[in-house]
XYZ file of C-alpha atoms in Angstrom:
375
model
C 0.000 0.000 0.000
C 1.250 3.477 -0.830
C 0.437 6.983 0.333
C -1.310 9.111 -2.286
C -1.902 12.862 -2.230
C -5.552 13.716 -2.897
C -6.916 17.220 -3.359
C -10.211 15.966 -2.002
C -13.052 17.919 -3.606
C -16.736 17.046 -3.387
C -16.607 14.726 -6.414
C -13.818 12.694 -4.783
C -16.195 11.669 -1.997
C -19.462 11.419 -3.941
C -17.839 9.154 -6.560
C -16.762 6.668 -3.877
C -13.049 7.262 -4.503
C -12.376 7.891 -0.807
C -13.587 4.394 0.103
C -11.662 2.879 -2.839
C -8.472 4.615 -1.700
C -8.926 3.301 1.837
C -9.015 -0.282 0.532
C -5.940 -0.169 -1.716
C -3.919 2.923 -0.755
C -3.570 5.391 2.084
C -4.926 8.779 1.027
C -3.552 12.076 2.297
C -6.495 14.476 2.026
C -5.743 18.097 1.129
C -8.100 21.041 0.752
C -8.530 21.680 -3.021
C -8.174 25.423 -2.346
C -4.474 24.804 -1.688
C -3.797 23.354 -5.139
C -1.327 25.499 -7.082
C -0.218 27.450 -3.990
C 3.030 27.511 -2.026
C 1.272 25.104 0.307
C 1.242 22.437 -2.445
C 4.974 22.987 -2.996
C 5.578 22.158 0.676
C 3.620 18.914 0.299
C 5.544 17.798 -2.793
C 9.025 18.788 -1.627
C 9.778 15.437 0.040
C 8.559 11.826 -0.367
C 5.211 11.291 1.326
C 5.241 9.497 4.689
C 4.115 5.869 4.684
C 1.327 4.652 6.970
C 1.640 1.082 8.226
C -1.962 0.285 9.165
C -4.937 -0.732 7.023
C -7.678 1.823 6.241
C -5.690 4.690 7.716
C -5.392 8.117 6.116
C -4.095 11.610 6.809
C -5.878 14.940 7.075
C -3.653 17.890 6.237
C -3.931 20.943 8.470
C -1.746 23.977 8.988
C -1.005 26.158 11.960
C -0.066 29.782 12.437
C 3.206 29.270 10.528
C 1.445 28.137 7.366
C 3.498 24.918 7.239
C 1.511 21.711 6.688
C 0.894 19.065 9.300
C -0.463 15.611 8.449
C -2.683 14.132 11.163
C -2.702 10.333 10.929
C -6.241 9.036 11.386
C -6.789 5.359 12.161
C -10.162 4.034 11.026
C -10.828 2.802 14.583
C -10.777 6.435 15.783
C -13.192 7.486 13.031
C -15.465 4.493 13.648
C -15.547 5.218 17.388
C -16.755 8.770 16.778
C -19.309 7.734 14.131
C -20.665 5.086 16.514
C -20.950 7.578 19.353
C -22.849 10.216 17.395
C -25.123 7.803 15.534
C -26.302 6.263 18.827
C -26.741 9.612 20.600
C -30.479 10.303 20.988
C -30.204 14.034 20.291
C -28.196 13.501 17.105
C -30.478 10.696 15.952
C -33.520 12.954 16.333
C -31.671 15.779 14.559
C -30.946 13.628 11.515
C -34.352 11.914 11.591
C -35.995 15.320 11.089
C -34.062 15.586 7.817
C -34.733 12.045 6.624
C -37.561 12.917 4.220
C -36.271 16.079 2.544
C -32.548 15.516 3.109
C -29.988 17.752 4.784
C -27.766 20.518 3.463
C -23.966 20.512 3.754
C -21.791 23.531 2.920
C -18.472 22.728 4.602
C -15.447 20.992 3.000
C -15.492 17.214 3.393
C -11.674 17.127 3.393
C -11.627 18.399 7.003
C -12.657 16.226 9.955
C -15.827 18.141 10.876
C -17.165 18.048 7.310
C -16.039 14.451 6.748
C -17.923 13.219 9.819
C -21.002 15.434 9.990
C -21.477 16.074 6.284
C -20.564 12.665 4.887
C -19.888 9.653 7.141
C -22.604 10.161 9.787
C -25.460 10.835 7.310
C -24.187 7.925 5.187
C -24.402 5.613 8.207
C -27.916 6.891 9.026
C -28.972 6.764 5.341
C -29.828 10.467 5.237
C -29.741 12.041 1.732
C -27.460 15.088 1.536
C -27.486 18.171 -0.653
C -24.007 19.618 -0.920
C -24.884 23.299 -1.144
C -26.303 26.270 0.760
C -30.105 26.088 1.215
C -32.139 28.731 -0.630
C -35.335 27.894 1.281
C -35.929 27.018 4.920
C -34.213 23.699 5.668
C -34.638 21.195 8.473
C -30.887 20.652 8.947
C -27.803 22.500 7.695
C -24.209 21.406 8.422
C -22.455 24.753 8.219
C -20.341 27.346 10.080
C -20.971 30.505 12.092
C -19.788 32.837 9.266
C -22.118 31.122 6.760
C -25.085 31.463 9.131
C -24.163 35.117 9.653
C -24.044 35.694 5.895
C -27.408 33.971 5.347
C -28.995 36.096 8.071
C -27.555 39.357 6.694
C -28.724 38.455 3.175
C -32.268 37.870 4.386
C -32.180 34.196 3.396
C -34.321 31.740 5.398
C -32.490 30.246 8.370
C -32.656 26.483 8.974
C -34.686 24.917 11.731
C -31.507 23.199 12.964
C -27.840 23.933 12.289
C -24.608 22.215 13.306
C -21.439 24.347 13.438
C -17.804 23.944 14.433
C -14.408 25.560 13.930
C -14.822 28.749 15.973
C -16.677 29.768 19.114
C -20.149 30.905 18.067
C -20.389 34.735 18.203
C -22.242 35.960 21.305
C -24.068 38.827 19.491
C -25.260 36.436 16.765
C -26.422 33.911 19.377
C -28.377 36.676 21.122
C -29.993 37.745 17.832
C -30.985 34.192 16.890
C -32.296 33.465 20.392
C -34.499 36.567 20.386
C -35.677 35.843 16.848
C -36.551 32.187 17.520
C -37.159 29.395 15.021
C -33.575 28.071 14.926
C -31.446 25.752 17.069
C -27.640 25.628 16.764
C -25.550 22.670 17.944
C -21.863 23.591 18.274
C -19.214 20.847 18.208
C -15.954 21.503 20.079
C -12.801 19.674 19.058
C -9.943 19.596 16.566
C -8.474 17.442 13.811
C -6.173 15.745 16.323
C -8.697 15.230 19.132
C -11.917 14.544 17.280
C -14.942 15.805 19.184
C -14.364 16.875 22.788
C -17.756 18.346 23.629
C -20.852 20.126 22.402
C -23.277 22.855 23.473
C -26.483 24.603 22.509
C -24.750 27.662 21.050
C -27.763 29.925 21.649
C -28.389 29.021 25.297
C -25.254 27.549 26.886
C -21.873 29.186 27.419
C -20.214 25.954 28.571
C -19.453 22.847 26.547
C -20.706 19.493 27.778
C -17.741 17.101 27.605
C -18.393 13.756 25.918
C -18.429 10.580 28.043
C -15.427 8.210 27.902
C -12.987 11.140 27.805
C -10.418 11.415 30.603
C -9.683 15.030 31.482
C -6.830 16.721 33.297
C -6.703 20.437 34.087
C -3.329 22.176 34.406
C -3.416 25.366 36.486
C -2.236 28.585 34.814
C -0.064 30.465 37.301
C -1.550 33.736 38.539
C -5.023 33.045 37.138
C -8.122 31.001 37.926
C -7.916 29.365 34.504
C -6.654 25.943 33.500
C -5.346 24.266 30.364
C -7.355 21.270 29.157
C -5.531 17.975 28.630
C -7.306 14.765 27.652
C -7.392 11.115 26.647
C -10.041 10.006 24.171
C -10.997 7.051 21.941
C -11.264 9.613 19.105
C -7.759 11.043 19.646
C -5.120 10.647 16.917
C -1.731 10.335 18.668
C 0.368 10.350 15.466
C 1.119 13.172 13.064
C 3.812 14.190 10.588
C 5.449 17.615 10.737
C 7.428 19.088 7.850
C 10.991 19.911 8.862
C 14.181 20.667 6.929
C 14.991 16.975 6.359
C 11.448 15.925 5.444
C 8.348 14.561 7.168
C 9.018 13.737 10.826
C 6.691 11.442 12.778
C 5.509 12.768 16.133
C 3.718 10.348 18.444
C 2.077 10.892 21.822
C 3.214 8.181 24.270
C 0.419 5.721 25.016
C -0.375 6.747 28.601
C 0.152 10.493 28.248
C -2.567 13.123 28.133
C -2.884 15.229 24.993
C -2.409 18.976 25.581
C -5.122 20.844 23.674
C -3.530 24.280 24.309
C -7.070 25.455 25.117
C -7.538 27.653 28.186
C -10.734 27.997 30.191
C -12.349 26.952 33.438
C -14.157 23.808 34.477
C -17.156 23.385 36.748
C -19.895 20.802 37.202
C -21.838 22.770 34.557
C -19.186 22.076 31.910
C -16.101 23.569 30.243
C -16.004 27.299 29.594
C -13.579 27.828 26.709
C -11.691 31.117 26.905
C -9.492 30.423 23.876
C -6.173 29.149 22.558
C -3.215 29.619 24.899
C -1.194 31.557 22.301
C -4.126 33.893 21.542
C -4.825 35.152 25.073
C -3.461 38.451 26.361
C -3.968 40.678 29.386
C -5.781 43.800 28.180
C -7.106 46.606 30.386
C -6.736 44.411 33.459
C -8.564 41.401 31.995
C -7.382 38.209 30.296
C -8.896 38.346 26.836
C -9.058 35.818 23.990
C -8.272 37.501 20.669
C -10.226 34.766 18.867
C -13.266 35.524 21.004
C -13.011 39.244 20.221
C -12.926 38.428 16.481
C -15.924 36.136 16.959
C -17.903 38.844 18.766
C -17.121 41.390 16.041
C -18.299 38.903 13.401
C -21.644 38.810 15.200
C -22.045 42.605 14.881
C -22.480 42.425 11.079
C -19.871 45.109 10.418
C -18.563 45.322 6.836
C -15.142 43.837 6.118
C -12.839 41.379 7.853
C -11.306 41.957 11.298
C -8.121 40.419 12.718
C -6.821 41.013 16.257
C -3.165 40.650 17.283
C -1.121 41.310 20.434
C 1.049 44.416 20.139
C 3.201 46.494 22.482
C 3.129 50.179 23.317
C 4.860 52.341 25.937
C 2.746 50.772 28.679
C 3.283 47.103 27.761
C 1.232 44.549 25.846
C -2.090 45.588 24.358
C -4.419 44.702 21.471
C -4.334 45.882 17.878
C -6.947 45.246 15.213
C -6.518 45.328 11.436
C -9.585 45.527 9.210
C -10.418 45.677 5.525
C -13.535 47.728 6.360
C -14.129 51.158 4.834
C -15.299 52.469 8.208
C -12.945 54.781 10.103
C -11.156 53.671 13.296
C -13.310 56.107 15.312
C -16.518 54.638 13.856
C -15.345 51.114 14.663
C -14.286 52.030 18.202
C -17.590 53.792 18.894
C -19.599 50.757 17.773
C -17.473 48.296 19.736
C -17.729 50.356 22.930
C -21.527 50.222 22.646
C -21.692 46.481 22.056
C -18.744 44.870 23.865
C -16.910 44.965 27.219
C -14.249 47.685 27.306
C -11.536 45.044 27.761
C -12.530 43.579 24.356
C -12.106 46.869 22.475
C -8.673 47.098 20.747
C -6.426 49.992 21.720
C -5.144 50.528 18.170
C -7.271 50.087 15.046
C -6.119 50.180 11.421
C -8.775 50.154 8.694
C -8.964 50.199 4.904
C -6.081 47.713 4.745
C -5.792 44.379 2.908
C -5.279 41.444 5.287
C -1.798 39.851 4.879
C -2.182 36.090 4.480
C -0.172 32.903 4.793
C -0.017 30.468 1.856
C -2.920 28.518 3.409
C -5.166 31.590 3.340
C -5.095 32.231 7.083
C -4.224 35.724 8.388
C -0.479 36.243 8.793
C -0.391 37.450 12.395
C 3.354 38.205 12.335
C 3.101 40.543 9.328
C -0.013 42.152 10.793
C 1.876 42.917 14.022
C 4.645 44.511 11.945
C 2.092 46.920 10.438
C 1.444 48.322 13.907
C 5.136 48.685 14.742
C 5.711 50.629 11.515
């Protein structure tokens, strides 16, 4: 069996090629949007790593550096998560609602969330899928917070039920949907490496309910009341390949060790309150603030343009800067944010009317954005 690079578009899955690859080869699934970019050059620079287990495959992700990482997924991990969700009463009822008219899917199937929720789970439950954005009111839509925001702003009908993942659901948008009524949003918390960790009703709960069969450990963060979440899980993928100067290097979590999620928050009997990623939390105006959460809250305000927050320094120490492609002035942005958000979530410096520097994978280049503030 050999490893094969697959730019896994919709047709790749719908034609059955994914299942064929699993039987005779070991596919490495890449987002088709990365074809022809510097990202593809990274993938082809060295021989592909070889997987030594049947029906295993890799999902390619990338971090803040823009360099690729291949997460090695064993089929047993995938099967364990499919089995959990397809026997969960809430999920069964969610998909049963869509059994007659089908469900809509508008997220890439080459990423774990889309692969599970938009392809493998409905396939197991024999639910017909429509791989597009619904134009009329739908029973179930597998989507994302930004897509729901866009549908709402465009005046398009919202679904009766939506499943989202990938970013913490914006508080202002949750408030709007809750007041409006007629929609429920299930948010899945996890990552490519961990699989699902928890879930919540995004419109009514601010804490994630952690899935059963996960072992948790909380590491105290010195000087704060927060902790870092570490875990063991039947869905966890302990092996991955990182690209280094000499090629693809296997990294493997020792069997009895906990996996460090790098997520910071606090735990109580009511669940896990996620503050944000460890490397995206700063102290701002006396409060510890997640830059990802600030971006999420701004998304929910329906302001024009894209907004990216970064840590910067001034004469008084670390603070928050925000770069935006909006045509609004910094004063207009600041005024709106002060009305809608806690003062600690309002950036100290705001640059507008600027293109967003990006990494080869399309993500914002935080390092170059920080340099804009220093210049």
